Tab-separated table of C-alpha atoms and ligand atoms in Angstrom:
chain	number	residue	atom	x	y	z
A	13	UNK	CA	51.004	117.015	119.372
A	14	UNK	CA	52.208	113.820	118.042
A	15	UNK	CA	56.422	113.243	118.460
A	16	UNK	CA	58.858	113.101	116.475
A	17	UNK	CA	61.140	110.388	116.282
A	18	UNK	CA	64.257	111.993	118.241
A	19	UNK	CA	67.017	110.961	116.091
A	20	UNK	CA	66.161	112.501	112.442
A	21	UNK	CA	67.081	115.772	114.725
A	22	UNK	CA	70.234	114.823	115.254
A	23	UNK	CA	71.191	114.326	111.646
A	24	UNK	CA	73.110	116.913	109.753
A	25	UNK	CA	71.572	118.628	106.751
A	26	UNK	CA	72.929	117.529	103.749
A	27	UNK	CA	74.110	120.839	101.741
A	28	UNK	CA	76.759	119.147	99.936
A	29	UNK	CA	74.581	118.514	96.531
A	30	UNK	CA	73.004	121.807	97.190
A	31	UNK	CA	75.547	124.196	98.119
A	32	UNK	CA	77.427	122.525	94.299
A	33	UNK	CA	74.376	123.556	92.341
A	34	UNK	CA	74.017	127.293	94.007
A	35	UNK	CA	77.595	127.864	93.661
A	36	UNK	CA	77.989	126.548	90.273
A	37	UNK	CA	74.009	128.659	88.931
A	38	UNK	CA	76.165	131.583	90.117
A	39	UNK	CA	79.395	131.583	88.305
A	40	UNK	CA	77.206	130.630	84.711
A	41	UNK	CA	75.071	133.220	85.707
A	42	UNK	CA	78.462	135.287	86.055
A	43	UNK	CA	80.021	134.179	83.364
A	44	UNK	CA	77.757	133.046	80.392
A	45	UNK	CA	80.184	132.713	77.683
A	46	UNK	CA	81.567	129.899	79.949
A	47	UNK	CA	81.184	126.081	79.154
A	48	UNK	CA	81.142	124.119	82.248
A	49	UNK	CA	81.733	120.799	82.272
A	50	UNK	CA	80.786	118.400	85.181
A	51	UNK	CA	83.018	115.565	86.694
A	52	UNK	CA	80.805	115.923	89.920
A	53	UNK	CA	77.875	113.955	89.084
A	54	UNK	CA	77.634	110.549	90.536
A	55	UNK	CA	75.211	109.367	87.769
A	56	UNK	CA	75.722	107.177	84.238
A	57	UNK	CA	75.177	108.791	80.968
A	58	UNK	CA	75.136	106.242	78.977
A	59	UNK	CA	71.867	104.759	78.230
A	60	UNK	CA	70.763	100.742	78.518
A	61	UNK	CA	72.343	98.668	76.387
A	62	UNK	CA	70.341	96.965	73.372
A	63	UNK	CA	69.428	93.480	75.577
A	64	UNK	CA	68.621	94.763	77.726
A	65	UNK	CA	66.102	97.658	76.110
A	66	UNK	CA	65.252	93.826	73.623
A	67	UNK	CA	64.503	92.008	77.290
A	68	UNK	CA	62.301	94.805	78.400
A	69	UNK	CA	59.978	95.303	75.462
A	70	UNK	CA	59.080	91.591	75.412
A	71	UNK	CA	58.357	91.908	79.187
A	72	UNK	CA	55.998	94.517	78.138
A	73	UNK	CA	54.454	92.616	75.434
A	74	UNK	CA	53.808	89.637	77.996
A	75	UNK	CA	52.117	92.129	80.225
A	76	UNK	CA	49.791	93.523	77.868
A	77	UNK	CA	48.663	89.370	76.522
A	78	UNK	CA	45.923	87.860	79.587
A	79	UNK	CA	48.075	84.678	79.040
A	80	UNK	CA	51.582	86.215	80.199
A	81	UNK	CA	50.510	88.586	82.773
A	82	UNK	CA	52.149	89.194	86.454
A	83	UNK	CA	50.677	90.788	89.006
A	84	UNK	CA	52.534	90.553	92.369
A	85	UNK	CA	56.062	88.333	91.935
A	86	UNK	CA	57.882	86.552	95.128
A	87	UNK	CA	59.193	89.594	97.236
A	88	UNK	CA	62.826	88.533	96.686
A	89	UNK	CA	62.739	88.046	92.855
A	90	UNK	CA	62.064	85.356	90.485
A	91	UNK	CA	63.494	82.558	90.085
A	92	UNK	CA	64.812	83.306	87.157
A	93	UNK	CA	66.556	86.100	87.914
A	94	UNK	CA	67.805	85.018	91.125
A	95	UNK	CA	69.333	81.951	89.347
A	96	UNK	CA	70.997	84.226	86.393
A	97	UNK	CA	72.859	86.837	88.992
A	98	UNK	CA	74.095	82.774	91.216
A	99	UNK	CA	75.210	81.602	87.925
A	100	UNK	CA	76.703	85.291	86.317
A	101	UNK	CA	78.391	86.362	89.884
A	102	UNK	CA	78.604	83.546	92.329
A	103	UNK	CA	78.841	80.039	90.822
A	104	UNK	CA	81.317	81.285	87.860
A	105	UNK	CA	83.446	82.174	89.996
A	106	UNK	CA	83.840	79.708	92.487
A	107	UNK	CA	81.775	80.645	94.730
A	108	UNK	CA	79.255	78.303	96.367
A	109	UNK	CA	76.253	80.079	97.558
A	110	UNK	CA	72.404	78.994	96.827
A	111	UNK	CA	69.679	80.965	94.971
A	112	UNK	CA	67.755	81.529	97.928
A	113	UNK	CA	70.740	83.019	99.388
A	114	UNK	CA	69.979	85.864	96.988
A	115	UNK	CA	67.133	88.808	97.201
A	116	UNK	CA	66.126	90.964	93.872
A	117	UNK	CA	65.778	94.530	95.430
A	118	UNK	CA	64.626	98.139	93.603
A	119	UNK	CA	68.457	99.348	94.796
A	120	UNK	CA	71.192	98.937	97.312
A	121	UNK	CA	70.615	101.965	98.829
A	122	UNK	CA	67.534	100.998	100.286
A	123	UNK	CA	68.844	97.836	101.250
A	124	UNK	CA	72.331	98.841	102.513
A	125	UNK	CA	69.932	101.634	104.393
A	126	UNK	CA	66.902	98.763	105.771
A	127	UNK	CA	69.897	95.872	106.795
A	128	UNK	CA	70.370	97.450	109.878
A	129	UNK	CA	66.949	97.352	110.841
A	130	UNK	CA	67.776	93.347	111.370
A	131	UNK	CA	70.364	94.512	115.176
A	132	UNK	CA	69.472	95.742	118.254
A	133	UNK	CA	69.355	99.366	118.949
A	134	UNK	CA	72.905	98.793	120.833
A	135	UNK	CA	74.208	97.112	117.922
A	136	UNK	CA	78.398	99.156	118.008
A	137	UNK	CA	78.932	100.367	114.350
A	138	UNK	CA	81.881	100.921	112.747
A	139	UNK	CA	81.940	102.429	109.310
A	140	UNK	CA	84.855	103.800	106.462
A	141	UNK	CA	85.573	107.758	107.233
A	142	UNK	CA	85.130	109.337	103.831
A	143	UNK	CA	82.500	107.369	102.800
A	144	UNK	CA	78.719	107.147	101.032
A	145	UNK	CA	77.150	108.579	103.837
A	146	UNK	CA	74.128	106.270	103.240
A	147	UNK	CA	75.269	103.491	106.043
A	148	UNK	CA	76.047	106.565	108.288
A	149	UNK	CA	72.007	108.409	108.372
A	150	UNK	CA	70.496	105.633	108.469
A	151	UNK	CA	72.218	104.174	111.611
A	152	UNK	CA	71.663	108.071	113.515
A	153	UNK	CA	68.093	107.450	112.208
A	154	UNK	CA	67.530	104.221	114.293
A	155	UNK	CA	68.969	105.791	117.163
A	156	UNK	CA	72.546	103.484	117.175
A	157	UNK	CA	74.520	107.004	117.919
A	158	UNK	CA	74.420	110.341	120.138
A	159	UNK	CA	74.170	113.434	118.716
A	160	UNK	CA	76.987	115.172	116.623
A	161	UNK	CA	79.705	117.266	118.070
A	162	UNK	CA	82.604	118.529	116.076
A	163	UNK	CA	82.537	116.888	113.297
A	164	UNK	CA	81.377	113.158	114.605
A	165	UNK	CA	78.640	110.916	115.939
A	166	UNK	CA	79.270	109.713	119.209
A	167	UNK	CA	78.921	105.950	119.317
A	168	UNK	CA	79.900	105.085	115.978
A	169	UNK	CA	83.615	103.957	115.673
A	170	UNK	CA	85.185	105.383	111.940
A	171	UNK	CA	87.181	103.967	110.685
A	172	UNK	CA	89.839	107.024	109.088
A	173	UNK	CA	91.160	105.712	105.479
A	174	UNK	CA	94.173	107.330	104.546
A	175	UNK	CA	97.002	108.262	102.400
A	176	UNK	CA	99.446	106.330	104.373
A	177	UNK	CA	97.703	103.146	103.436
A	178	UNK	CA	95.969	103.952	100.137
A	179	UNK	CA	92.932	104.640	101.788
A	180	UNK	CA	92.180	101.136	103.844
A	181	UNK	CA	90.485	101.059	106.779
A	182	UNK	CA	92.452	99.526	109.575
A	183	UNK	CA	91.114	97.010	112.133
A	184	UNK	CA	89.703	99.218	115.537
A	185	UNK	CA	91.428	98.322	118.634
A	186	UNK	CA	87.932	97.837	119.994
A	187	UNK	CA	84.714	95.191	119.472
A	188	UNK	CA	82.629	96.512	117.078
A	189	UNK	CA	78.995	94.339	115.772
A	190	UNK	CA	78.772	95.649	112.761
A	191	UNK	CA	81.343	96.662	110.000
A	192	UNK	CA	80.442	98.542	106.418
A	193	UNK	CA	82.830	98.680	103.914
A	194	UNK	CA	82.613	100.020	100.866
A	195	UNK	CA	85.237	98.606	97.968
A	196	UNK	CA	85.818	99.505	95.305
A	197	UNK	CA	85.179	102.764	98.116
A	198	UNK	CA	82.481	105.773	96.902
A	199	UNK	CA	84.635	108.190	97.038
A	200	UNK	CA	88.422	107.073	96.996
A	201	UNK	CA	87.892	105.075	94.316
A	202	UNK	CA	90.414	102.740	96.173
A	203	UNK	CA	89.594	99.103	97.123
A	204	UNK	CA	90.590	96.790	99.120
A	205	UNK	CA	93.080	93.687	97.994
A	206	UNK	CA	92.071	89.971	98.908
A	207	UNK	CA	94.776	89.753	101.909
A	208	UNK	CA	93.555	93.168	103.715
A	209	UNK	CA	89.618	91.754	103.047
A	210	UNK	CA	90.913	88.548	104.735
A	211	UNK	CA	92.150	90.506	107.767
A	212	UNK	CA	88.875	91.866	108.270
A	213	UNK	CA	86.583	88.811	107.716
A	214	UNK	CA	89.171	87.340	110.741
A	215	UNK	CA	88.228	90.047	112.572
A	216	UNK	CA	84.661	89.452	111.989
A	217	UNK	CA	85.179	85.498	112.981
A	218	UNK	CA	87.305	86.752	116.345
A	219	UNK	CA	84.467	89.241	117.555
A	220	UNK	CA	81.106	87.257	116.178
A	221	UNK	CA	80.442	90.939	114.221
A	222	UNK	CA	78.524	91.091	110.937
A	223	UNK	CA	80.185	92.729	107.458
A	224	UNK	CA	78.395	94.542	105.207
A	225	UNK	CA	80.001	94.782	102.343
A	226	UNK	CA	79.100	96.575	99.680
A	227	UNK	CA	80.447	95.904	96.261
A	228	UNK	CA	78.371	98.497	93.950
A	229	UNK	CA	81.316	98.989	91.802
A	230	UNK	CA	82.289	95.869	91.967
A	231	UNK	CA	82.481	96.013	87.636
A	232	UNK	CA	84.858	97.975	87.161
A	233	UNK	CA	87.507	96.180	88.879
A	234	UNK	CA	90.940	95.606	86.925
A	235	UNK	CA	93.624	94.349	89.024
A	236	UNK	CA	94.233	90.748	89.640
A	237	UNK	CA	94.369	90.847	93.641
A	238	UNK	CA	91.215	92.904	94.083
A	239	UNK	CA	88.479	91.020	95.091
A	240	UNK	CA	84.902	91.016	93.411
A	241	UNK	CA	83.028	89.522	96.070
A	242	UNK	CA	83.474	88.697	99.614
A	243	UNK	CA	82.760	85.533	99.161
A	244	UNK	CA	86.245	85.086	97.673
A	245	UNK	CA	87.726	85.119	101.266
A	246	UNK	CA	88.071	82.501	103.149
A	247	UNK	CA	85.062	81.918	105.992
A	248	UNK	CA	83.358	85.161	104.984
A	249	UNK	CA	79.842	83.286	104.095
A	250	UNK	CA	79.668	82.778	108.139
A	251	UNK	CA	79.948	86.326	108.753
A	252	UNK	CA	79.390	88.223	105.854
A	253	UNK	CA	76.727	90.308	104.016
A	254	UNK	CA	76.934	91.988	100.326
A	255	UNK	CA	75.183	94.186	98.458
A	256	UNK	CA	75.351	94.645	94.615
A	257	UNK	CA	73.642	96.502	92.224
A	258	UNK	CA	72.892	97.115	88.459
A	259	UNK	CA	72.534	100.514	89.040
A	260	UNK	CA	76.796	102.204	88.114
A	261	UNK	CA	77.100	97.819	85.968
A	262	UNK	CA	74.261	98.406	83.837
A	263	UNK	CA	73.180	101.863	84.054
A	264	UNK	CA	70.071	100.525	85.989
A	265	UNK	CA	70.181	104.303	88.288
A	266	UNK	CA	66.897	105.619	86.908
A	267	UNK	CA	65.148	101.518	86.201
A	268	UNK	CA	66.291	100.146	89.693
A	269	UNK	CA	67.805	97.218	90.334
A	270	UNK	CA	70.087	95.411	93.268
A	271	UNK	CA	70.788	92.907	95.581
A	272	UNK	CA	71.709	91.375	98.559
A	273	UNK	CA	73.160	88.273	99.579
A	274	UNK	CA	72.693	86.935	102.610
A	275	UNK	CA	74.304	83.267	103.855
A	276	UNK	CA	72.495	81.294	105.282
A	277	UNK	CA	75.770	80.172	107.565
A	278	UNK	CA	74.780	83.691	108.780
A	279	UNK	CA	73.772	83.955	112.526
A	280	UNK	CA	73.187	86.389	114.846
A	281	UNK	CA	72.019	85.790	118.560
A	282	UNK	CA	68.313	86.325	119.485
A	283	UNK	CA	66.407	87.415	122.904
A	284	UNK	CA	66.824	83.710	124.224
A	285	UNK	CA	70.463	83.351	124.015
A	286	UNK	CA	70.611	81.021	120.688
A	287	UNK	CA	71.026	81.109	117.023
A	288	UNK	CA	69.346	82.967	114.826
A	289	UNK	CA	70.011	83.066	110.395
A	290	UNK	CA	70.157	86.201	109.256
A	291	UNK	CA	69.032	85.106	105.723
A	292	UNK	CA	64.986	84.145	107.710
A	293	UNK	CA	65.189	87.851	109.577
A	294	UNK	CA	66.263	89.482	106.061
A	295	UNK	CA	63.419	86.843	104.100
A	296	UNK	CA	60.664	87.933	106.897
A	297	UNK	CA	61.526	91.696	106.918
A	298	UNK	CA	60.992	91.190	103.082
A	299	UNK	CA	58.012	89.632	102.296
A	300	UNK	CA	56.712	91.872	105.066
A	301	UNK	CA	57.715	95.251	103.947
A	302	UNK	CA	58.801	94.799	100.139
A	303	UNK	CA	56.281	93.960	97.408
A	304	UNK	CA	59.282	92.495	95.008
A	305	UNK	CA	60.683	94.884	91.804
A	306	UNK	CA	58.538	95.061	88.405
A	307	UNK	CA	58.979	91.809	86.082
A	308	UNK	CA	59.738	93.787	83.598
A	309	UNK	CA	63.294	95.516	84.998
A	310	UNK	CA	63.728	91.823	86.156
A	311	UNK	CA	64.081	90.478	82.588
A	312	UNK	CA	66.308	93.776	81.730
A	313	UNK	CA	68.356	93.068	84.652
A	314	UNK	CA	68.578	89.302	83.433
A	315	UNK	CA	69.510	90.300	80.030
A	316	UNK	CA	72.697	91.583	81.595
A	317	UNK	CA	73.856	87.578	82.132
A	318	UNK	CA	73.311	86.861	78.323
A	319	UNK	CA	76.277	86.131	75.851
A	320	UNK	CA	75.311	89.630	74.645
A	321	UNK	CA	73.999	91.686	77.477
A	322	UNK	CA	77.663	90.634	79.330
A	323	UNK	CA	79.551	91.948	76.064
A	324	UNK	CA	77.683	95.060	75.234
A	325	UNK	CA	77.594	95.914	79.966
A	326	UNK	CA	81.449	95.872	79.065
A	327	UNK	CA	82.090	97.662	76.077
A	328	UNK	CA	80.286	100.969	78.073
A	329	UNK	CA	82.155	100.207	81.151
A	330	UNK	CA	85.413	100.344	79.566
A	331	UNK	CA	84.159	103.907	78.131
A	332	UNK	CA	83.650	105.227	81.660
A	333	UNK	CA	87.116	103.510	82.665
A	334	UNK	CA	89.010	105.388	80.042
A	335	UNK	CA	87.652	108.205	81.385
A	336	UNK	CA	89.188	107.480	84.331
A	337	UNK	CA	92.718	107.293	82.747
A	338	UNK	CA	91.620	110.396	80.798
A	339	UNK	CA	91.189	112.569	84.010
A	340	UNK	CA	94.377	110.241	86.083
A	341	UNK	CA	96.622	111.717	83.478
A	342	UNK	CA	95.589	115.081	83.058
A	343	UNK	CA	95.674	115.312	87.300
A	344	UNK	CA	99.483	113.972	86.874
A	345	UNK	CA	100.159	116.613	84.051
A	346	UNK	CA	98.966	119.207	85.771
A	347	UNK	CA	101.421	118.412	88.793
A	348	UNK	CA	98.507	117.111	91.389
A	349	UNK	CA	98.095	113.882	93.208
A	350	UNK	CA	95.199	111.669	93.012
A	351	UNK	CA	94.181	107.831	93.553
A	352	UNK	CA	91.725	105.674	92.508
A	353	UNK	CA	90.477	105.191	89.361
A	354	UNK	CA	91.609	102.184	88.689
A	355	UNK	CA	89.382	99.864	90.685
A	356	UNK	CA	86.162	102.304	90.492
A	357	UNK	CA	84.213	105.096	88.422
A	358	UNK	CA	86.012	107.355	91.061
A	359	UNK	CA	89.375	110.107	91.085
A	360	UNK	CA	90.026	111.087	94.194
A	361	UNK	CA	92.672	113.716	94.516
A	362	UNK	CA	95.015	115.444	97.303
A	363	UNK	CA	94.509	119.152	96.683
A	364	UNK	CA	97.436	120.739	96.092
A	365	UNK	CA	99.082	123.684	98.572
A	366	UNK	CA	97.505	122.197	101.168
A	367	UNK	CA	94.104	123.828	99.402
A	368	UNK	CA	90.945	122.840	101.626
A	369	UNK	CA	88.435	121.021	99.391
A	370	UNK	CA	86.452	123.706	98.781
A	371	UNK	CA	89.480	126.664	98.131
A	372	UNK	CA	89.602	124.075	95.744
A	373	UNK	CA	86.570	123.872	94.885
A	374	UNK	CA	86.586	127.236	93.839
A	375	UNK	CA	89.355	127.287	91.849
A	376	UNK	CA	88.739	124.210	89.576
A	377	UNK	CA	85.551	126.021	88.822
A	378	UNK	CA	86.689	129.419	88.295
A	379	UNK	CA	89.722	128.295	86.415
A	380	UNK	CA	89.050	125.011	84.231
A	381	UNK	CA	85.061	125.530	84.726
A	382	UNK	CA	85.133	121.712	85.763
A	383	UNK	CA	82.694	120.458	88.817
A	384	UNK	CA	83.512	117.784	91.356
A	385	UNK	CA	82.816	117.242	94.368
A	386	UNK	CA	84.355	118.600	97.754
A	387	UNK	CA	85.642	115.741	99.673
A	388	UNK	CA	84.984	116.300	103.046
A	389	UNK	CA	81.337	116.801	102.302
A	390	UNK	CA	81.978	112.574	102.555
A	391	UNK	CA	83.218	111.967	105.860
A	392	UNK	CA	85.846	114.193	108.135
A	393	UNK	CA	89.035	112.206	106.852
A	394	UNK	CA	87.426	113.441	103.394
A	395	UNK	CA	89.199	117.695	103.653
A	396	UNK	CA	92.294	118.166	101.704
A	397	UNK	CA	90.472	115.539	99.051
A	398	UNK	CA	88.347	115.793	95.861
A	399	UNK	CA	86.409	113.689	94.276
A	400	UNK	CA	86.022	113.471	90.147
A	401	UNK	CA	83.911	111.426	88.359
A	402	UNK	CA	84.641	109.335	85.549
A	403	UNK	CA	80.505	108.884	84.479
A	404	UNK	CA	80.570	111.713	82.274
A	405	UNK	CA	80.494	111.315	78.208
A	406	UNK	CA	83.973	110.816	77.004
A	407	UNK	CA	84.439	114.286	74.350
A	408	UNK	CA	82.928	116.245	77.895
A	409	UNK	CA	85.810	114.541	79.732
A	410	UNK	CA	88.937	115.072	77.883
A	411	UNK	CA	87.529	118.134	77.571
A	412	UNK	CA	87.617	119.075	80.649
A	413	UNK	CA	90.984	116.934	81.406
A	414	UNK	CA	92.700	119.177	78.944
A	415	UNK	CA	91.521	122.032	81.047
A	416	UNK	CA	92.444	120.509	84.165
A	417	UNK	CA	96.256	119.513	82.593
A	418	UNK	CA	97.041	123.386	82.431
A	419	UNK	CA	96.024	124.640	86.142
A	420	UNK	CA	98.462	126.362	87.882
A	421	UNK	CA	99.023	126.235	91.683
B	276	LIG	C1	75.655	103.998	93.942
B	276	LIG	C2	75.794	103.208	94.864
B	276	LIG	C3	75.081	102.096	95.221
B	276	LIG	C4	73.834	101.975	94.123
B	276	LIG	O1	72.409	102.182	94.641
B	276	LIG	P1	71.807	102.371	93.702
B	276	LIG	O2	70.190	102.304	95.205
B	276	LIG	O3	71.102	100.209	93.449
B	276	LIG	O4	71.103	103.106	92.825
B	276	LIG	C5	75.540	101.335	96.069
B	276	LIG	N1	76.862	102.132	97.273
B	276	LIG	C6	77.803	102.615	96.688
B	276	LIG	C7	78.658	103.070	97.442
B	276	LIG	C8	77.082	104.253	95.676
B	276	LIG	O5	77.362	104.590	95.287
């Protein structure tokens, strides 16, 4: 018999969303007259904007004509999209990068999951708790952890994100080789300020660590002191890789397009002790294992940077931001302490009266018919917290908010 990758057996079952679905289904069956509203979804609800749809149609027509048909494209993405990203997200913000430091992909999830394979199995990983579970699980699969015990994997440096610091992770006392930072953060909805991020960049430079910076929610930032890109921070181009996605920015969760920035100045140690370029390794990895994003999808992503496209996606993001404000107001009316929501489509509330995350889930479902996500599902430090998302429609979000505001504790 063929032996399996032993590390897969260290993974903890992800029962979070299936448990939620089961509880909701059971409740609906017992109460067929009640309308349940979900503020639990981490997916957008609004359709693609017209500028994107027009670009998709045009590109489809091109694919049907011999003169404009495209087969395999460049693995790193077409120049038209990389140039649009470079100009629209970086040069226009005073960040100097070049197009060959940008790699277009089919998702930030896959990029952030795949990127760890460029590092040694012995590399020491630090990550936030609570956080998007992909960083941890992919390092477990790669064998960078020991077994799971008492809510923790041995070998991982957990960075607790607590109320005391507005959920900003604190620098570890020990050495980390790879540091995952998610800002604005999923699930806490909070974001690192320039000053806080500068301390991480300084740490990485001092320790020769690499920061893997996930800014999938960058488009939701409203406050001036929150950086949109880690490259707004001095020295970051030598130590940081940035992951971005069109998923939450432009509703591409089902269309699939994202990109990763790997500056040429980021170096790693080669087996002979010399310095190697991480950009060259990622290029090698992508050209070997990935065959690019569909031409039509890259044209659609390019349209996000057109004048029309920008205005249209801003309008949609504005609606989600308004939903976030509606939820925050309702929670405060109910006397619940809530964080996030200002620079992210997520609200992170503190469960009242010391309820655990799951008890709060049950109360919200049975008394308000509103569904959210228990914080403990994102890490041990998420216990006692609960995530609500701003991605539902305005009408349903307002209905849910009315019910939440009437909750009694
Ligand atoms: C939604 C999300 C992404 C985006 O993933 P895609 O694969 O591009 O859809 C990345 N990181 C975080 C933290 C997310 O919540």
